[in-house]
């Protein structure tokens, strides 16, 4: 009887353990299959398209270049002699900075000079014979013509040899050297480069809406971070008749360098214009763009759905783009969060972003 009771107790214990294990397994399975609610739609910030009239002042970044820049060229072949230029040397226009010695050409000139001397002696001898009646006029003329021909040949060779002089084509500073003294150079080889920093030009790209307000001779104030508080006076010298793919037109502004605060070629500077008319239209922030400016698109939110829409851009003031086509005033566009979007994706609009997924037509218009 006692054995039966022990067996029963063990069986009950085993059953209890099995029951507990079954319940624990159910709890684990339930935990595995339970669904956690995640936010599946991306949250985006939106902003309505606004109509604005920009300030009459326009500042455009460009690069300073020299109006006068030239290469010192070898006009003959040979060995470069007496060439002592160092970088930074100032040279004057027409100054001889070296000489190219062509040994072969020098021998030719020397031979021609000998031929001239011989021809001259023969001509003078036959001239005396002619005066004494020993030769005819035709014989004398023959030797006279030989002398004239030899003299012309010598002058021509001397002219060629004279091209060996290495001359600076403009006044300015030497900023590059291609060869050293004693090296052999070929005809047309660049020996050194000279730049004149007295007269400069600033090249900027002017947007289409502003370029039609410019004309040759218009004044521009030029500033550079290299000289804070310093302003250079410039004027429009050239306006390109053709724009680029983004409807920007290259414009050259001529200015005289400041001897106290001298700009260098390659310096970044701003051309500051004042227009009689401002630039007005629909504007969007730069951060709203998807893709490059030449193939721009934005996401427009309608009924919590983001639709990718192609647009055509106009004036760029650095922080904003003018929209020429593709959007209407008040339409809400995504300005943050578009990296996670695809066309037609559902979105959740950030309630703090200033627009709630539908057109906001209460946008203030700047006067």
CSV table of C-alpha atoms in Angstrom, one decimal:
chain,number,residue,atom,x,y,z
A,1,UNK,CA,0.0,0.0,0.0
A,2,UNK,CA,2.8,2.3,0.9
A,3,UNK,CA,4.5,1.6,-2.5
A,4,UNK,CA,1.3,2.6,-4.3
A,5,UNK,CA,1.1,5.9,-2.5
A,6,UNK,CA,4.7,6.7,-3.4
A,7,UNK,CA,4.1,5.8,-7.1
A,8,UNK,CA,1.0,8.0,-7.1
A,9,UNK,CA,2.9,10.9,-5.6
A,10,UNK,CA,5.6,10.7,-8.2
A,11,UNK,CA,3.1,10.5,-11.0
A,12,UNK,CA,1.3,13.6,-9.7
A,13,UNK,CA,4.6,15.5,-9.5
A,14,UNK,CA,5.5,14.5,-13.0
A,15,UNK,CA,2.1,15.6,-14.3
A,16,UNK,CA,2.5,19.0,-12.5
A,17,UNK,CA,5.9,19.5,-14.1
A,18,UNK,CA,4.5,18.6,-17.5
A,19,UNK,CA,1.6,21.0,-17.0
A,20,UNK,CA,3.9,23.8,-16.1
A,21,UNK,CA,6.2,23.2,-19.1
A,22,UNK,CA,3.2,23.2,-21.4
A,23,UNK,CA,2.0,26.5,-20.0
A,24,UNK,CA,5.5,28.0,-20.2
A,25,UNK,CA,5.8,26.9,-23.9
A,26,UNK,CA,2.4,28.6,-24.6
A,27,UNK,CA,3.7,31.8,-23.1
A,28,UNK,CA,6.9,31.7,-25.1
A,29,UNK,CA,5.1,31.0,-28.3
A,30,UNK,CA,2.7,33.8,-27.6
A,31,UNK,CA,5.5,36.2,-27.0
A,32,UNK,CA,7.1,35.2,-30.3
A,33,UNK,CA,4.0,35.7,-32.3
A,34,UNK,CA,2.7,38.8,-30.5
A,35,UNK,CA,2.8,41.8,-32.8
A,36,UNK,CA,4.5,45.0,-31.6
A,37,UNK,CA,2.9,48.1,-33.2
A,38,UNK,CA,5.6,50.1,-35.0
A,39,UNK,CA,5.2,53.3,-37.0
A,40,UNK,CA,5.2,52.1,-40.6
A,41,UNK,CA,4.7,55.4,-42.3
A,42,UNK,CA,7.5,57.9,-42.5
A,43,UNK,CA,7.1,61.2,-40.7
A,44,UNK,CA,7.9,64.2,-42.8
A,45,UNK,CA,8.1,68.0,-42.4
A,46,UNK,CA,6.2,70.0,-45.0
A,47,UNK,CA,6.1,73.7,-46.0
A,48,UNK,CA,3.8,75.5,-48.4
A,49,UNK,CA,5.1,77.0,-51.6
A,50,UNK,CA,5.3,80.7,-51.2
A,51,UNK,CA,5.1,83.7,-53.4
A,52,UNK,CA,7.9,86.2,-52.7
A,53,UNK,CA,9.6,89.3,-54.1
A,54,UNK,CA,13.3,89.2,-53.4
A,55,UNK,CA,15.4,92.2,-52.4
A,56,UNK,CA,16.7,94.4,-55.2
A,57,UNK,CA,20.2,93.6,-54.1
A,58,UNK,CA,21.9,90.5,-55.6
A,59,UNK,CA,25.2,89.0,-54.5
A,60,UNK,CA,26.9,86.4,-56.7
A,61,UNK,CA,30.0,84.4,-56.0
A,62,UNK,CA,32.7,84.2,-58.6
A,63,UNK,CA,36.4,83.8,-59.2
A,64,UNK,CA,38.9,86.7,-59.7
A,65,UNK,CA,41.0,86.4,-62.9
A,66,UNK,CA,43.7,88.6,-64.4
A,67,UNK,CA,42.8,90.6,-67.5
A,68,UNK,CA,46.3,90.3,-68.8
A,69,UNK,CA,48.1,87.0,-68.7
A,70,UNK,CA,50.6,85.6,-71.2
A,71,UNK,CA,53.3,83.1,-72.0
A,72,UNK,CA,56.9,83.8,-72.9
A,73,UNK,CA,57.3,81.7,-76.1
A,74,UNK,CA,60.5,80.5,-77.9
A,75,UNK,CA,60.5,81.8,-81.5
A,76,UNK,CA,63.4,79.6,-82.5
A,77,UNK,CA,65.0,76.4,-81.5
A,78,UNK,CA,68.3,76.0,-79.6
A,79,UNK,CA,69.9,76.2,-76.2
A,80,UNK,CA,68.4,78.7,-73.7
A,81,UNK,CA,71.1,81.1,-72.6
A,82,UNK,CA,71.3,83.9,-70.0
A,83,UNK,CA,67.9,82.9,-68.6
A,84,UNK,CA,67.9,84.0,-64.9
A,85,UNK,CA,64.2,84.5,-64.2
A,86,UNK,CA,62.9,83.3,-60.8
A,87,UNK,CA,59.3,82.9,-59.7
A,88,UNK,CA,57.9,86.2,-58.5
A,89,UNK,CA,60.2,88.3,-60.7
A,90,UNK,CA,58.6,91.4,-62.2
A,91,UNK,CA,59.3,91.9,-65.9
A,92,UNK,CA,58.4,94.8,-68.2
A,93,UNK,CA,56.8,94.4,-71.6
A,94,UNK,CA,59.6,94.1,-74.3
A,95,UNK,CA,62.3,93.2,-71.8
A,96,UNK,CA,64.8,90.6,-72.9
A,97,UNK,CA,65.0,87.8,-70.3
A,98,UNK,CA,67.2,85.3,-72.2
A,99,UNK,CA,68.6,84.2,-75.5
A,100,UNK,CA,68.2,81.0,-77.5
A,101,UNK,CA,71.5,80.1,-79.2
A,102,UNK,CA,71.0,78.0,-82.4
A,103,UNK,CA,74.5,76.7,-83.2
A,104,UNK,CA,73.6,75.4,-86.6
A,105,UNK,CA,71.9,78.7,-87.5
A,106,UNK,CA,74.9,80.6,-86.2
A,107,UNK,CA,77.3,78.7,-88.5
A,108,UNK,CA,75.0,79.4,-91.5
A,109,UNK,CA,75.1,83.1,-90.7
A,110,UNK,CA,78.9,83.0,-90.4
A,111,UNK,CA,79.2,81.3,-93.8
A,112,UNK,CA,76.8,83.9,-95.4
A,113,UNK,CA,78.9,86.7,-94.0
A,114,UNK,CA,82.0,85.2,-95.5
A,115,UNK,CA,80.2,84.9,-98.8
A,116,UNK,CA,79.1,88.5,-98.7
A,117,UNK,CA,82.7,89.6,-98.0
A,118,UNK,CA,84.0,87.6,-101.0
A,119,UNK,CA,81.2,88.8,-103.3
A,120,UNK,CA,81.9,92.4,-102.3
A,121,UNK,CA,85.6,92.0,-103.1
A,122,UNK,CA,84.8,90.5,-106.5
A,123,UNK,CA,82.3,93.2,-107.3
A,124,UNK,CA,84.7,96.0,-106.4
A,125,UNK,CA,87.5,94.4,-108.5
A,126,UNK,CA,85.3,94.1,-111.6
A,127,UNK,CA,84.1,97.7,-111.0
A,128,UNK,CA,87.7,98.9,-111.3
A,129,UNK,CA,88.2,96.7,-114.4
A,130,UNK,CA,85.0,98.3,-115.9
A,131,UNK,CA,86.4,101.7,-115.3
A,132,UNK,CA,89.6,100.7,-117.1
A,133,UNK,CA,87.7,99.3,-120.0
A,134,UNK,CA,88.9,95.8,-119.3
A,135,UNK,CA,85.4,94.2,-118.9
A,136,UNK,CA,82.0,94.9,-120.2
A,137,UNK,CA,79.1,96.3,-118.3
A,138,UNK,CA,77.3,92.9,-118.4
A,139,UNK,CA,80.2,91.2,-116.7
A,140,UNK,CA,80.4,93.8,-114.0
A,141,UNK,CA,76.6,93.6,-113.4
A,142,UNK,CA,76.9,89.8,-112.9
A,143,UNK,CA,79.2,90.2,-110.0
A,144,UNK,CA,77.2,93.1,-108.6
A,145,UNK,CA,74.0,90.9,-108.6
A,146,UNK,CA,75.9,88.1,-106.8
A,147,UNK,CA,76.9,90.5,-104.1
A,148,UNK,CA,73.3,91.8,-103.7
A,149,UNK,CA,72.0,88.3,-103.4
A,150,UNK,CA,74.6,87.3,-100.8
A,151,UNK,CA,73.8,90.4,-98.8
A,152,UNK,CA,70.1,89.7,-98.8
A,153,UNK,CA,70.7,86.1,-97.6
A,154,UNK,CA,72.8,87.3,-94.7
A,155,UNK,CA,70.2,89.8,-93.6
A,156,UNK,CA,67.5,87.1,-93.7
A,157,UNK,CA,69.6,84.7,-91.6
A,158,UNK,CA,70.4,87.5,-89.1
A,159,UNK,CA,66.7,88.2,-88.8
A,160,UNK,CA,66.1,84.6,-88.0
A,161,UNK,CA,68.9,84.5,-85.6
A,162,UNK,CA,67.6,87.7,-84.0
A,163,UNK,CA,64.4,85.7,-83.1
A,164,UNK,CA,66.5,83.9,-80.5
A,165,UNK,CA,65.9,86.8,-78.1
A,166,UNK,CA,63.5,85.8,-75.4
A,167,UNK,CA,61.2,88.8,-74.8
A,168,UNK,CA,58.4,89.3,-72.2
A,169,UNK,CA,55.1,90.0,-74.0
A,170,UNK,CA,53.5,91.9,-71.1
A,171,UNK,CA,54.5,93.6,-67.9
A,172,UNK,CA,53.8,91.5,-64.8
A,173,UNK,CA,55.0,88.8,-62.4
A,174,UNK,CA,56.5,85.5,-63.4
A,175,UNK,CA,54.3,82.8,-61.8
A,176,UNK,CA,55.4,79.7,-63.7
A,177,UNK,CA,58.6,78.4,-65.3
A,178,UNK,CA,58.8,75.5,-67.7
A,179,UNK,CA,62.5,75.3,-68.4
A,180,UNK,CA,65.8,76.3,-66.9
A,181,UNK,CA,68.9,78.0,-68.2
A,182,UNK,CA,70.9,75.8,-70.5
A,183,UNK,CA,68.1,73.6,-71.6
A,184,UNK,CA,67.2,72.9,-75.3
A,185,UNK,CA,63.9,74.4,-76.4
A,186,UNK,CA,61.8,73.9,-79.5
A,187,UNK,CA,60.1,76.5,-81.6
A,188,UNK,CA,56.8,77.5,-79.9
A,189,UNK,CA,57.8,76.1,-76.5
A,190,UNK,CA,56.4,77.9,-73.4
A,191,UNK,CA,59.4,79.1,-71.4
A,192,UNK,CA,57.6,81.0,-68.6
A,193,UNK,CA,54.2,82.6,-67.8
A,194,UNK,CA,53.6,86.1,-66.7
A,195,UNK,CA,50.5,87.7,-65.0
A,196,UNK,CA,49.6,91.3,-64.5
A,197,UNK,CA,47.5,91.9,-61.3
A,198,UNK,CA,46.8,95.6,-61.9
A,199,UNK,CA,43.7,95.0,-63.9
A,200,UNK,CA,41.4,92.2,-62.9
A,201,UNK,CA,38.1,90.7,-63.9
A,202,UNK,CA,35.5,88.8,-61.8
A,203,UNK,CA,33.5,86.1,-63.6
A,204,UNK,CA,30.0,85.3,-62.2
A,205,UNK,CA,27.0,83.4,-63.4
A,206,UNK,CA,23.9,85.7,-63.4
A,207,UNK,CA,20.4,84.0,-63.4
A,208,UNK,CA,18.0,84.7,-66.2
A,209,UNK,CA,15.7,86.9,-64.2
A,210,UNK,CA,18.5,89.2,-63.3
A,211,UNK,CA,20.6,89.2,-66.4
A,212,UNK,CA,18.0,91.1,-68.4
A,213,UNK,CA,18.3,94.0,-65.9
A,214,UNK,CA,22.1,94.3,-66.6
A,215,UNK,CA,23.8,96.3,-69.3
A,216,UNK,CA,27.4,97.0,-70.1
A,217,UNK,CA,28.9,99.6,-67.9
A,218,UNK,CA,26.6,98.9,-64.9
A,219,UNK,CA,28.4,99.3,-61.6
A,220,UNK,CA,29.1,96.4,-59.2
A,221,UNK,CA,30.6,96.4,-55.7
A,222,UNK,CA,33.1,93.6,-55.3
A,223,UNK,CA,34.0,92.1,-51.9
A,224,UNK,CA,36.1,89.2,-50.8
A,225,UNK,CA,36.5,87.4,-47.5
A,226,UNK,CA,40.3,87.9,-47.9
A,227,UNK,CA,39.8,91.6,-47.1
A,228,UNK,CA,36.8,92.1,-44.7
A,229,UNK,CA,35.3,95.5,-44.9
A,230,UNK,CA,37.1,96.4,-48.2
A,231,UNK,CA,35.1,97.1,-51.3
A,232,UNK,CA,36.4,97.2,-54.9
A,233,UNK,CA,34.6,99.2,-57.6
A,234,UNK,CA,33.9,97.3,-60.8
A,235,UNK,CA,31.8,97.6,-63.9
A,236,UNK,CA,30.1,95.1,-66.2
A,237,UNK,CA,32.4,94.6,-69.3
A,238,UNK,CA,30.8,91.5,-70.9
A,239,UNK,CA,27.4,89.7,-70.8
A,240,UNK,CA,27.3,86.3,-72.4
A,241,UNK,CA,24.6,86.1,-75.1
A,242,UNK,CA,24.1,82.4,-74.2
A,243,UNK,CA,23.1,80.8,-70.9
A,244,UNK,CA,23.9,77.4,-69.5
A,245,UNK,CA,21.5,74.5,-68.8
A,246,UNK,CA,20.4,76.2,-65.5
A,247,UNK,CA,19.7,79.5,-67.4
A,248,UNK,CA,22.7,81.3,-65.9
A,249,UNK,CA,24.7,83.7,-68.0
A,250,UNK,CA,28.5,84.3,-67.5
A,251,UNK,CA,29.2,88.0,-66.8
A,252,UNK,CA,32.6,89.6,-66.6
A,253,UNK,CA,33.2,92.5,-64.2
A,254,UNK,CA,36.3,94.6,-64.7
A,255,UNK,CA,38.0,96.2,-61.7
A,256,UNK,CA,41.3,97.8,-60.8
A,257,UNK,CA,43.3,96.2,-58.1
A,258,UNK,CA,43.9,97.9,-54.8
A,259,UNK,CA,47.6,98.4,-54.2
A,260,UNK,CA,47.1,98.3,-50.4
A,261,UNK,CA,44.8,95.2,-50.4
A,262,UNK,CA,45.8,93.4,-53.6
A,263,UNK,CA,43.7,90.6,-54.8
A,264,UNK,CA,45.3,87.5,-56.3
A,265,UNK,CA,44.0,85.6,-59.3
A,266,UNK,CA,41.9,82.7,-58.3
A,267,UNK,CA,40.4,84.4,-55.2
A,268,UNK,CA,36.7,83.9,-54.5
A,269,UNK,CA,34.8,87.2,-54.4
A,270,UNK,CA,31.2,88.5,-54.5
A,271,UNK,CA,29.8,90.8,-57.1
A,272,UNK,CA,27.1,92.9,-55.5
A,273,UNK,CA,24.4,94.4,-57.8
A,274,UNK,CA,21.5,96.7,-57.1
A,275,UNK,CA,18.6,96.4,-59.5
A,276,UNK,CA,15.7,98.7,-60.1
A,277,UNK,CA,13.4,95.7,-60.0
A,278,UNK,CA,13.4,92.8,-57.6
A,279,UNK,CA,12.9,89.2,-58.6
A,280,UNK,CA,9.4,87.9,-57.8
A,281,UNK,CA,7.7,84.5,-58.1
A,282,UNK,CA,7.1,81.2,-56.4
A,283,UNK,CA,10.0,80.1,-54.1
A,284,UNK,CA,11.0,76.8,-52.3
A,285,UNK,CA,13.8,76.1,-50.0
A,286,UNK,CA,16.9,74.4,-51.4
A,287,UNK,CA,16.6,71.5,-49.0
A,288,UNK,CA,13.3,70.5,-50.6
A,289,UNK,CA,14.9,69.4,-53.8
A,290,UNK,CA,15.2,65.8,-54.9
A,291,UNK,CA,17.9,65.3,-57.5
A,292,UNK,CA,20.2,68.0,-59.0
A,293,UNK,CA,19.1,71.4,-60.0
A,294,UNK,CA,19.1,70.4,-63.6
A,295,UNK,CA,16.6,67.6,-63.0
A,296,UNK,CA,14.8,68.9,-60.0
A,297,UNK,CA,11.8,67.3,-58.3
A,298,UNK,CA,10.0,67.7,-55.0
A,299,UNK,CA,7.5,65.6,-53.0
A,300,UNK,CA,4.0,67.2,-52.8
A,301,UNK,CA,1.8,65.8,-50.0
A,302,UNK,CA,-1.9,65.3,-50.8
A,303,UNK,CA,-4.2,63.4,-48.4
A,304,UNK,CA,-1.2,62.1,-46.6
A,305,UNK,CA,0.3,60.7,-49.8
A,306,UNK,CA,3.7,61.9,-51.1
A,307,UNK,CA,3.8,62.4,-54.9
A,308,UNK,CA,7.1,63.1,-56.7
A,309,UNK,CA,6.7,66.0,-59.1
A,310,UNK,CA,9.2,67.4,-61.6
A,311,UNK,CA,9.7,71.1,-61.5
A,312,UNK,CA,11.6,73.7,-63.5
A,313,UNK,CA,13.9,76.1,-61.5
A,314,UNK,CA,14.8,79.7,-62.1
A,315,UNK,CA,16.6,82.2,-60.0
A,316,UNK,CA,18.9,80.8,-57.2
A,317,UNK,CA,19.8,83.0,-54.3
A,318,UNK,CA,21.7,80.4,-52.4
A,319,UNK,CA,19.0,79.3,-49.9
A,320,UNK,CA,16.0,79.4,-52.2
A,321,UNK,CA,15.1,78.4,-55.7
A,322,UNK,CA,12.5,80.1,-57.9
A,323,UNK,CA,10.0,77.7,-59.4
A,324,UNK,CA,9.1,78.5,-63.0
A,325,UNK,CA,6.9,75.5,-63.6
A,326,UNK,CA,5.4,72.5,-61.8
A,327,UNK,CA,4.0,73.9,-58.5
A,328,UNK,CA,1.3,76.2,-57.3
A,329,UNK,CA,1.3,78.7,-54.5
A,330,UNK,CA,0.3,77.1,-51.2
A,331,UNK,CA,1.0,73.5,-52.2
A,332,UNK,CA,2.7,71.6,-49.3
A,333,UNK,CA,6.1,70.2,-50.2
A,334,UNK,CA,8.3,67.9,-48.2
A,335,UNK,CA,11.3,69.8,-46.8
A,336,UNK,CA,12.6,67.1,-44.4
A,337,UNK,CA,12.3,63.3,-44.5
A,338,UNK,CA,12.3,62.8,-48.3
A,339,UNK,CA,15.2,60.4,-48.2
A,340,UNK,CA,12.9,57.7,-47.0
A,341,UNK,CA,10.2,58.4,-49.5
A,342,UNK,CA,9.1,56.8,-52.8
A,343,UNK,CA,6.5,58.1,-55.2
A,344,UNK,CA,3.0,57.4,-53.8
A,345,UNK,CA,4.2,56.5,-50.3
A,346,UNK,CA,1.9,57.2,-47.4
A,347,UNK,CA,3.3,59.7,-44.9
A,348,UNK,CA,2.6,61.2,-41.5
A,349,UNK,CA,2.9,64.9,-41.5
A,350,UNK,CA,4.8,66.4,-38.5
A,351,UNK,CA,2.2,68.6,-36.8
A,352,UNK,CA,4.9,71.1,-36.0
A,353,UNK,CA,6.1,71.6,-39.5
A,354,UNK,CA,3.7,74.4,-40.4
A,355,UNK,CA,1.4,72.7,-43.0
A,356,UNK,CA,-0.9,69.8,-42.5
A,357,UNK,CA,-0.8,67.9,-45.8
A,358,UNK,CA,-3.2,70.2,-47.7
A,359,UNK,CA,-2.8,73.4,-49.5
A,360,UNK,CA,-2.3,76.4,-47.3
A,361,UNK,CA,-3.3,79.5,-49.3
A,362,UNK,CA,-2.8,81.9,-46.4
A,363,UNK,CA,0.8,82.5,-47.3
A,364,UNK,CA,1.9,86.1,-46.9
A,365,UNK,CA,3.1,87.8,-50.0
A,366,UNK,CA,6.1,90.0,-49.5
A,367,UNK,CA,5.6,93.5,-51.0
